[in-house]
Amino acid sequence: MKRQNLRTVSLILCIFSYLLVGAAVFDALESEAESGRRRLLEQKRGELRKKYRFSADDYRELERLVLQAEPHRAGGQWKFAGSFYFAITVITTIGYGHAAPGTDAGKVFCMFYAVLGIPLTLVMFQSLGERMNTVVRLLLKKIKKCLGMKKTNVSMENMVLVGFLSCMGTLCAGAAAFSYFEGWTFFHAYYYCFITLTTIGFGDFVALQKNEALQKKPPYVAFSFMYILVGLTVIGAFLNLVVLRFLTMNSEDERRDAEERASLRRVRNNIHLKAKEDSKNRDAIFLPIEDRTSQMNLIPLMQEDADRPRRHSSNSTTRVPSFCTCLCYRPRLCASPAPSHPETLSCHTNPVYYNSISYKIDEVSLSTRDPTGVSSPGSTLSSNSPRCREHHRLRRKSI
């Protein structure tokens, strides 16, 4: 987030600095020329008023009439051809200003038309630019293969160079055509093409505005419309190749930061869960799973035992009191009838060690049986009993 904020602040400072530099340069270049043109106009105005004896009000009325009559030199601006030309300048945001709706209904429709048409046009030009870049990349790869080059991969530098040359070629071709049809110099025609295809649209140079060209020169009208649309597609392809990478930089950084935060959360959760499991293992005794053995949490360790380090030795092992675990089987193991004396069981004892208790189920003989034929529950004997000492060899150390 800090990187995005720093980049945004830097861009703001760069834009304001760029504006200040532009203002200073335009002031130095245009200020004196503007003052000279103003003095010339004042002189001409004074000469006309003296020659034709116009009053100030008459001269302002004449100015207004001239300005309103200027667009009509191209013919009918709101016939179908002129309306189509105006619609192109609206949705492409060129906005020459050579024509504007005069009725309130036309102004309302123009606003709604622009709200829907401008986003649709931007998406269309961006999609066409992407397809054009894909075709150019394939053509460059085939050209490299035909030339027998070892590396046929098309790099970003190749695409930028081709895009730049395409833009220059489009501008030069349009300048040559409009200088012929409009009678402009090549420089002024090139300036018109650049202002048009970058959608600046000052309106100081506008095509199709002389000698009723909108009605009398259909081929030239069709060429002008196609040139604007194709030229905007070429410019859009170049901008999509170069500029949009910088426009999406902030979103890519935000996505990368979100992935890093999610990864850190997962790591913290795993560490927390592992710490809980380790604490649970330290606070409980388990029986290991072995052959004919079971594992269960039997005895929780006391705090002082959990804190005491384990000491392993081949000669001695720290023990806690022993347990004898016995299981009684059905009388199939003992063929003798049930005696009258109390039940006698053979068993074994396993010592209980820290952190685990290991026990083994041995075959036992049942000396008594209840009248229902179901084995009576096993009894727990002390490890000091004679019967258990006989089976002392069956005891195992815990693992």
Short mmCIF file of N, CA, C and O in Angstrom, two decimals, residues 244-331:
data_model
loop_
_atom_site.label_atom_id
_atom_site.label_comp_id
_atom_site.label_asym_id
_atom_site.label_seq_id
_atom_site.Cartn_x
_atom_site.Cartn_y
_atom_site.Cartn_z
N LEU A 244 -1.46 1.19 -21.19
CA LEU A 244 -2.33 0.48 -20.26
C LEU A 244 -1.55 -0.36 -19.27
O LEU A 244 -2.07 -0.70 -18.20
N ARG A 245 -0.32 -0.74 -19.56
CA ARG A 245 0.50 -1.46 -18.59
C ARG A 245 0.75 -0.60 -17.36
O ARG A 245 0.78 -1.11 -16.24
N PHE A 246 0.95 0.69 -17.58
CA PHE A 246 1.16 1.58 -16.44
C PHE A 246 -0.16 1.90 -15.73
O PHE A 246 -0.18 2.13 -14.53
N LEU A 247 -1.26 1.90 -16.48
CA LEU A 247 -2.55 2.16 -15.86
C LEU A 247 -2.97 1.04 -14.92
O LEU A 247 -3.65 1.29 -13.92
N THR A 248 -2.58 -0.21 -15.21
CA THR A 248 -2.94 -1.36 -14.36
C THR A 248 -1.89 -1.67 -13.31
O THR A 248 -2.00 -2.69 -12.62
N MET A 249 -0.89 -0.85 -13.17
CA MET A 249 0.19 -1.15 -12.22
C MET A 249 -0.31 -1.14 -10.78
O MET A 249 0.04 -2.00 -9.97
N ASN A 250 -1.14 -0.16 -10.43
CA ASN A 250 -1.65 -0.08 -9.06
C ASN A 250 -2.52 -1.28 -8.72
O ASN A 250 -2.42 -1.84 -7.62
N SER A 251 -3.37 -1.72 -9.65
CA SER A 251 -4.22 -2.87 -9.38
C SER A 251 -3.39 -4.14 -9.22
O SER A 251 -3.69 -4.98 -8.37
N GLU A 252 -2.33 -4.30 -10.01
CA GLU A 252 -1.47 -5.47 -9.86
C GLU A 252 -0.75 -5.45 -8.51
O GLU A 252 -0.63 -6.50 -7.84
N ASP A 253 -0.29 -4.27 -8.07
CA ASP A 253 0.37 -4.18 -6.77
C ASP A 253 -0.61 -4.50 -5.64
O ASP A 253 -0.26 -5.18 -4.66
N GLU A 254 -1.84 -4.02 -5.74
CA GLU A 254 -2.83 -4.31 -4.72
C GLU A 254 -3.15 -5.79 -4.66
O GLU A 254 -3.29 -6.37 -3.57
N ARG A 255 -3.25 -6.45 -5.82
CA ARG A 255 -3.50 -7.89 -5.82
C ARG A 255 -2.33 -8.65 -5.21
O ARG A 255 -2.51 -9.61 -4.45
N ARG A 256 -1.09 -8.21 -5.52
CA ARG A 256 0.08 -8.87 -4.95
C ARG A 256 0.14 -8.69 -3.43
O ARG A 256 0.44 -9.64 -2.69
N ASP A 257 -0.20 -7.50 -2.95
CA ASP A 257 -0.21 -7.27 -1.50
C ASP A 257 -1.28 -8.12 -0.82
O ASP A 257 -1.06 -8.64 0.27
N ALA A 258 -2.44 -8.26 -1.44
CA ALA A 258 -3.49 -9.09 -0.87
C ALA A 258 -3.05 -10.55 -0.79
O ALA A 258 -3.31 -11.24 0.21
N GLU A 259 -2.37 -11.05 -1.81
CA GLU A 259 -1.88 -12.43 -1.76
C GLU A 259 -0.84 -12.60 -0.67
O GLU A 259 -0.82 -13.63 0.02
N GLU A 260 0.03 -11.61 -0.49
CA GLU A 260 1.03 -11.71 0.57
C GLU A 260 0.38 -11.71 1.95
O GLU A 260 0.78 -12.48 2.84
N ARG A 261 -0.64 -10.86 2.14
CA ARG A 261 -1.33 -10.86 3.43
C ARG A 261 -2.03 -12.19 3.69
O ARG A 261 -2.00 -12.70 4.81
N ALA A 262 -2.66 -12.75 2.68
CA ALA A 262 -3.32 -14.05 2.85
C ALA A 262 -2.30 -15.14 3.19
O ALA A 262 -2.55 -16.00 4.03
N SER A 263 -1.14 -15.11 2.54
CA SER A 263 -0.11 -16.10 2.84
C SER A 263 0.40 -15.96 4.27
O SER A 263 0.59 -16.96 4.97
N LEU A 264 0.59 -14.72 4.73
CA LEU A 264 1.02 -14.52 6.11
C LEU A 264 -0.02 -15.02 7.10
O LEU A 264 0.32 -15.61 8.13
N ARG A 265 -1.31 -14.80 6.82
CA ARG A 265 -2.35 -15.31 7.70
C ARG A 265 -2.34 -16.83 7.76
O ARG A 265 -2.50 -17.42 8.84
N ARG A 266 -2.14 -17.48 6.61
CA ARG A 266 -2.08 -18.95 6.63
C ARG A 266 -0.90 -19.45 7.44
O ARG A 266 -1.02 -20.42 8.18
N VAL A 267 0.25 -18.79 7.30
CA VAL A 267 1.42 -19.21 8.08
C VAL A 267 1.17 -19.04 9.56
O VAL A 267 1.49 -19.93 10.37
N ARG A 268 0.57 -17.91 9.97
CA ARG A 268 0.29 -17.69 11.38
C ARG A 268 -0.69 -18.73 11.91
O ARG A 268 -0.52 -19.25 13.02
N ASN A 269 -1.71 -19.05 11.13
CA ASN A 269 -2.68 -20.06 11.57
C ASN A 269 -2.03 -21.42 11.72
O ASN A 269 -2.30 -22.15 12.68
N ASN A 270 -1.15 -21.79 10.80
CA ASN A 270 -0.46 -23.08 10.91
C ASN A 270 0.43 -23.13 12.15
O ASN A 270 0.47 -24.14 12.86
N ILE A 271 1.15 -22.03 12.42
CA ILE A 271 2.01 -22.00 13.61
C ILE A 271 1.17 -22.11 14.88
O ILE A 271 1.51 -22.81 15.82
N HIS A 272 0.02 -21.42 14.90
CA HIS A 272 -0.84 -21.45 16.07
C HIS A 272 -1.38 -22.85 16.31
O HIS A 272 -1.40 -23.35 17.43
N LEU A 273 -1.85 -23.50 15.21
CA LEU A 273 -2.36 -24.87 15.36
C LEU A 273 -1.27 -25.83 15.79
O LEU A 273 -1.50 -26.72 16.62
N LYS A 274 -0.07 -25.68 15.26
CA LYS A 274 1.03 -26.56 15.65
C LYS A 274 1.39 -26.38 17.12
O LYS A 274 1.66 -27.34 17.83
N ALA A 275 1.37 -25.11 17.58
CA ALA A 275 1.66 -24.86 18.99
C ALA A 275 0.60 -25.50 19.88
O ALA A 275 0.91 -26.07 20.93
N LYS A 276 -0.67 -25.46 19.46
CA LYS A 276 -1.72 -26.09 20.25
C LYS A 276 -1.53 -27.61 20.30
O LYS A 276 -1.70 -28.24 21.34
N GLU A 277 -1.18 -28.21 19.17
CA GLU A 277 -0.97 -29.65 19.15
C GLU A 277 0.20 -30.06 20.02
O GLU A 277 0.14 -31.05 20.76
N ASP A 278 1.29 -29.29 19.96
CA ASP A 278 2.44 -29.60 20.81
C ASP A 278 2.08 -29.48 22.28
O ASP A 278 2.48 -30.31 23.10
N SER A 279 1.31 -28.46 22.64
CA SER A 279 0.90 -28.31 24.03
C SER A 279 0.01 -29.45 24.46
O SER A 279 0.12 -29.97 25.57
N LYS A 280 -0.87 -29.89 23.58
CA LYS A 280 -1.74 -31.01 23.91
C LYS A 280 -0.96 -32.29 24.08
O LYS A 280 -1.23 -33.10 24.97
N ASN A 281 0.06 -32.49 23.23
CA ASN A 281 0.89 -33.70 23.35
C ASN A 281 1.71 -33.68 24.62
O ASN A 281 1.95 -34.73 25.24
N ARG A 282 2.16 -32.53 25.06
CA ARG A 282 2.94 -32.46 26.29
C ARG A 282 2.08 -32.68 27.53
O ARG A 282 2.55 -33.16 28.54
N ASP A 283 0.81 -32.36 27.45
CA ASP A 283 -0.05 -32.45 28.63
C ASP A 283 -0.79 -33.76 28.73
O ASP A 283 -1.64 -33.92 29.60
N ALA A 284 -0.53 -34.74 27.87
CA ALA A 284 -1.30 -35.98 27.92
C ALA A 284 -0.39 -37.16 27.68
O ALA A 284 0.70 -37.03 27.15
N ILE A 285 -0.86 -38.34 28.15
CA ILE A 285 -0.15 -39.61 27.97
C ILE A 285 -0.92 -40.43 26.96
O ILE A 285 -2.14 -40.55 27.06
N PHE A 286 -0.23 -41.00 25.99
CA PHE A 286 -0.87 -41.79 24.95
C PHE A 286 -0.29 -43.20 24.97
O PHE A 286 0.87 -43.41 25.31
N LEU A 287 -1.11 -44.12 24.55
CA LEU A 287 -0.66 -45.48 24.36
C LEU A 287 -0.28 -45.67 22.91
O LEU A 287 -1.09 -45.39 22.03
N PRO A 288 0.92 -46.12 22.61
CA PRO A 288 1.31 -46.29 21.22
C PRO A 288 0.57 -47.43 20.56
O PRO A 288 0.23 -48.42 21.20
N ILE A 289 0.34 -47.29 19.26
CA ILE A 289 -0.35 -48.33 18.51
C ILE A 289 0.67 -49.35 18.06
O ILE A 289 1.57 -49.06 17.29
N GLU A 290 0.57 -50.56 18.55
CA GLU A 290 1.45 -51.66 18.14
C GLU A 290 0.60 -52.90 17.94
O GLU A 290 -0.63 -52.85 17.97
N ASP A 291 1.30 -54.02 17.78
CA ASP A 291 0.61 -55.28 17.61
C ASP A 291 -0.11 -55.64 18.90
O ASP A 291 0.51 -55.73 19.98
N ARG A 292 -1.42 -55.80 18.81
CA ARG A 292 -2.28 -56.13 19.93
C ARG A 292 -2.18 -55.09 21.05
O ARG A 292 -2.19 -55.39 22.21
N THR A 293 -1.99 -53.86 20.65
CA THR A 293 -1.99 -52.78 21.63
C THR A 293 -2.93 -51.69 21.15
O THR A 293 -3.36 -51.69 20.02
N SER A 294 -3.24 -50.76 22.03
CA SER A 294 -4.14 -49.66 21.73
C SER A 294 -3.51 -48.37 22.15
O SER A 294 -2.57 -48.34 22.94
N GLN A 295 -4.04 -47.27 21.61
CA GLN A 295 -3.57 -45.94 22.00
C GLN A 295 -4.75 -45.14 22.49
O GLN A 295 -5.76 -45.03 21.84
N MET A 296 -4.63 -44.58 23.68
CA MET A 296 -5.67 -43.73 24.22
C MET A 296 -5.04 -42.76 25.21
O MET A 296 -3.96 -43.02 25.75
N ASN A 297 -5.72 -41.68 25.40
CA ASN A 297 -5.27 -40.69 26.36
C ASN A 297 -5.73 -41.13 27.73
O ASN A 297 -6.92 -41.09 28.04
N LEU A 298 -4.78 -41.58 28.56
CA LEU A 298 -5.15 -42.14 29.86
C LEU A 298 -4.96 -41.16 31.00
O LEU A 298 -5.90 -40.85 31.72
N ILE A 299 -3.74 -40.67 31.17
CA ILE A 299 -3.43 -39.89 32.36
C ILE A 299 -2.80 -38.58 31.94
O ILE A 299 -1.76 -38.58 31.30
N PRO A 300 -3.41 -37.47 32.27
CA PRO A 300 -2.75 -36.19 31.99
C PRO A 300 -1.57 -35.98 32.89
O PRO A 300 -1.60 -36.34 34.07
N LEU A 301 -0.52 -35.44 32.33
CA LEU A 301 0.67 -35.19 33.14
C LEU A 301 0.44 -34.02 34.06
O LEU A 301 -0.25 -33.06 33.73
N MET A 302 1.04 -34.09 35.21
CA MET A 302 1.04 -32.96 36.11
C MET A 302 1.97 -31.89 35.54
O MET A 302 2.85 -32.17 34.74
N GLN A 303 1.77 -30.65 36.01
CA GLN A 303 2.57 -29.55 35.49
C GLN A 303 4.04 -29.74 35.77
O GLN A 303 4.89 -29.48 34.93
N GLU A 304 4.34 -30.22 37.00
CA GLU A 304 5.76 -30.40 37.32
C GLU A 304 6.36 -31.53 36.52
O GLU A 304 7.53 -31.51 36.17
N ASP A 305 5.54 -32.53 36.16
CA ASP A 305 6.07 -33.61 35.33
C ASP A 305 6.24 -33.16 33.89
O ASP A 305 7.16 -33.59 33.20
N ALA A 306 5.35 -32.29 33.43
CA ALA A 306 5.48 -31.81 32.06
C ALA A 306 6.70 -30.93 31.89
O ALA A 306 7.31 -30.90 30.84
N ASP A 307 7.05 -30.20 32.95
CA ASP A 307 8.22 -29.32 32.88
C ASP A 307 9.52 -30.07 33.10
O ASP A 307 10.59 -29.59 32.79
N ARG A 308 9.44 -31.28 33.72
CA ARG A 308 10.66 -32.02 34.00
C ARG A 308 11.18 -32.68 32.74
O ARG A 308 10.43 -33.31 32.02
N PRO A 309 12.42 -32.53 32.38
CA PRO A 309 12.96 -33.16 31.16
C PRO A 309 12.98 -34.66 31.27
O PRO A 309 13.17 -35.23 32.35
N ARG A 310 12.82 -35.28 30.14
CA ARG A 310 12.85 -36.76 30.10
C ARG A 310 14.28 -37.23 30.14
O ARG A 310 15.15 -36.68 29.49
N ARG A 311 14.49 -38.28 30.89
CA ARG A 311 15.82 -38.86 30.99
C ARG A 311 15.75 -40.32 30.54
O ARG A 311 15.04 -41.13 31.13
N HIS A 312 16.46 -40.58 29.46
CA HIS A 312 16.49 -41.94 28.92
C HIS A 312 17.82 -42.58 29.30
O HIS A 312 18.88 -41.98 29.12
N SER A 313 17.75 -43.80 29.76
CA SER A 313 18.97 -44.54 30.12
C SER A 313 18.74 -46.00 29.82
O SER A 313 17.64 -46.52 29.92
N SER A 314 19.82 -46.64 29.42
CA SER A 314 19.71 -48.07 29.11
C SER A 314 19.58 -48.92 30.36
O SER A 314 19.10 -50.04 30.32
N ASN A 315 20.01 -48.43 31.50
CA ASN A 315 20.00 -49.22 32.74
C ASN A 315 18.78 -48.93 33.59
O ASN A 315 18.29 -49.82 34.30
N SER A 316 18.29 -47.69 33.58
CA SER A 316 17.17 -47.35 34.46
C SER A 316 16.23 -46.44 33.72
O SER A 316 16.62 -45.69 32.86
N THR A 317 14.97 -46.52 34.11
CA THR A 317 13.95 -45.71 33.50
C THR A 317 13.03 -45.18 34.59
O THR A 317 12.64 -45.93 35.49
N THR A 318 12.75 -43.88 34.50
CA THR A 318 11.87 -43.29 35.50
C THR A 318 10.47 -43.83 35.29
O THR A 318 9.94 -43.80 34.19
N ARG A 319 9.87 -44.28 36.38
CA ARG A 319 8.57 -44.93 36.28
C ARG A 319 7.58 -44.28 37.23
O ARG A 319 7.95 -43.66 38.21
N VAL A 320 6.34 -44.50 36.91
CA VAL A 320 5.24 -44.18 37.80
C VAL A 320 4.60 -45.50 38.18
O VAL A 320 4.98 -46.54 37.66
N PRO A 321 3.68 -45.53 39.12
CA PRO A 321 3.10 -46.80 39.55
C PRO A 321 2.60 -47.64 38.39
O PRO A 321 2.11 -47.13 37.39
N SER A 322 2.75 -48.96 38.53
CA SER A 322 2.41 -49.90 37.47
C SER A 322 0.92 -50.18 37.45
O SER A 322 0.21 -50.01 38.44
N PHE A 323 0.47 -50.57 36.26
CA PHE A 323 -0.92 -50.97 36.09
C PHE A 323 -0.92 -52.38 35.52
O PHE A 323 -0.06 -52.75 34.74
N CYS A 324 -1.90 -53.13 35.90
CA CYS A 324 -2.09 -54.47 35.34
C CYS A 324 -3.38 -54.45 34.54
O CYS A 324 -4.44 -54.13 35.08
N THR A 325 -3.25 -54.71 33.28
CA THR A 325 -4.41 -54.69 32.40
C THR A 325 -4.72 -56.12 32.00
O THR A 325 -3.88 -56.79 31.42
N CYS A 326 -5.90 -56.58 32.32
CA CYS A 326 -6.27 -57.97 32.05
C CYS A 326 -7.57 -58.01 31.28
O CYS A 326 -8.39 -57.11 31.38
N LEU A 327 -7.75 -59.08 30.56
CA LEU A 327 -8.98 -59.28 29.80
C LEU A 327 -9.38 -60.73 29.94
O LEU A 327 -8.55 -61.62 29.80
N CYS A 328 -10.63 -60.96 30.24
CA CYS A 328 -11.12 -62.33 30.45
C CYS A 328 -11.72 -62.86 29.17
O CYS A 328 -12.46 -62.16 28.50
N TYR A 329 -11.37 -64.05 28.88
CA TYR A 329 -11.89 -64.73 27.69
C TYR A 329 -13.02 -65.67 28.07
O TYR A 329 -13.23 -65.96 29.23
N ARG A 330 -13.67 -66.14 27.05
CA ARG A 330 -14.70 -67.16 27.29
C ARG A 330 -14.04 -68.47 27.71
O ARG A 330 -12.86 -68.69 27.47
N PRO A 331 -14.76 -69.35 28.31
CA PRO A 331 -14.17 -70.58 28.90
C PRO A 331 -13.68 -71.57 27.88
O PRO A 331 -13.35 -72.69 28.23
#
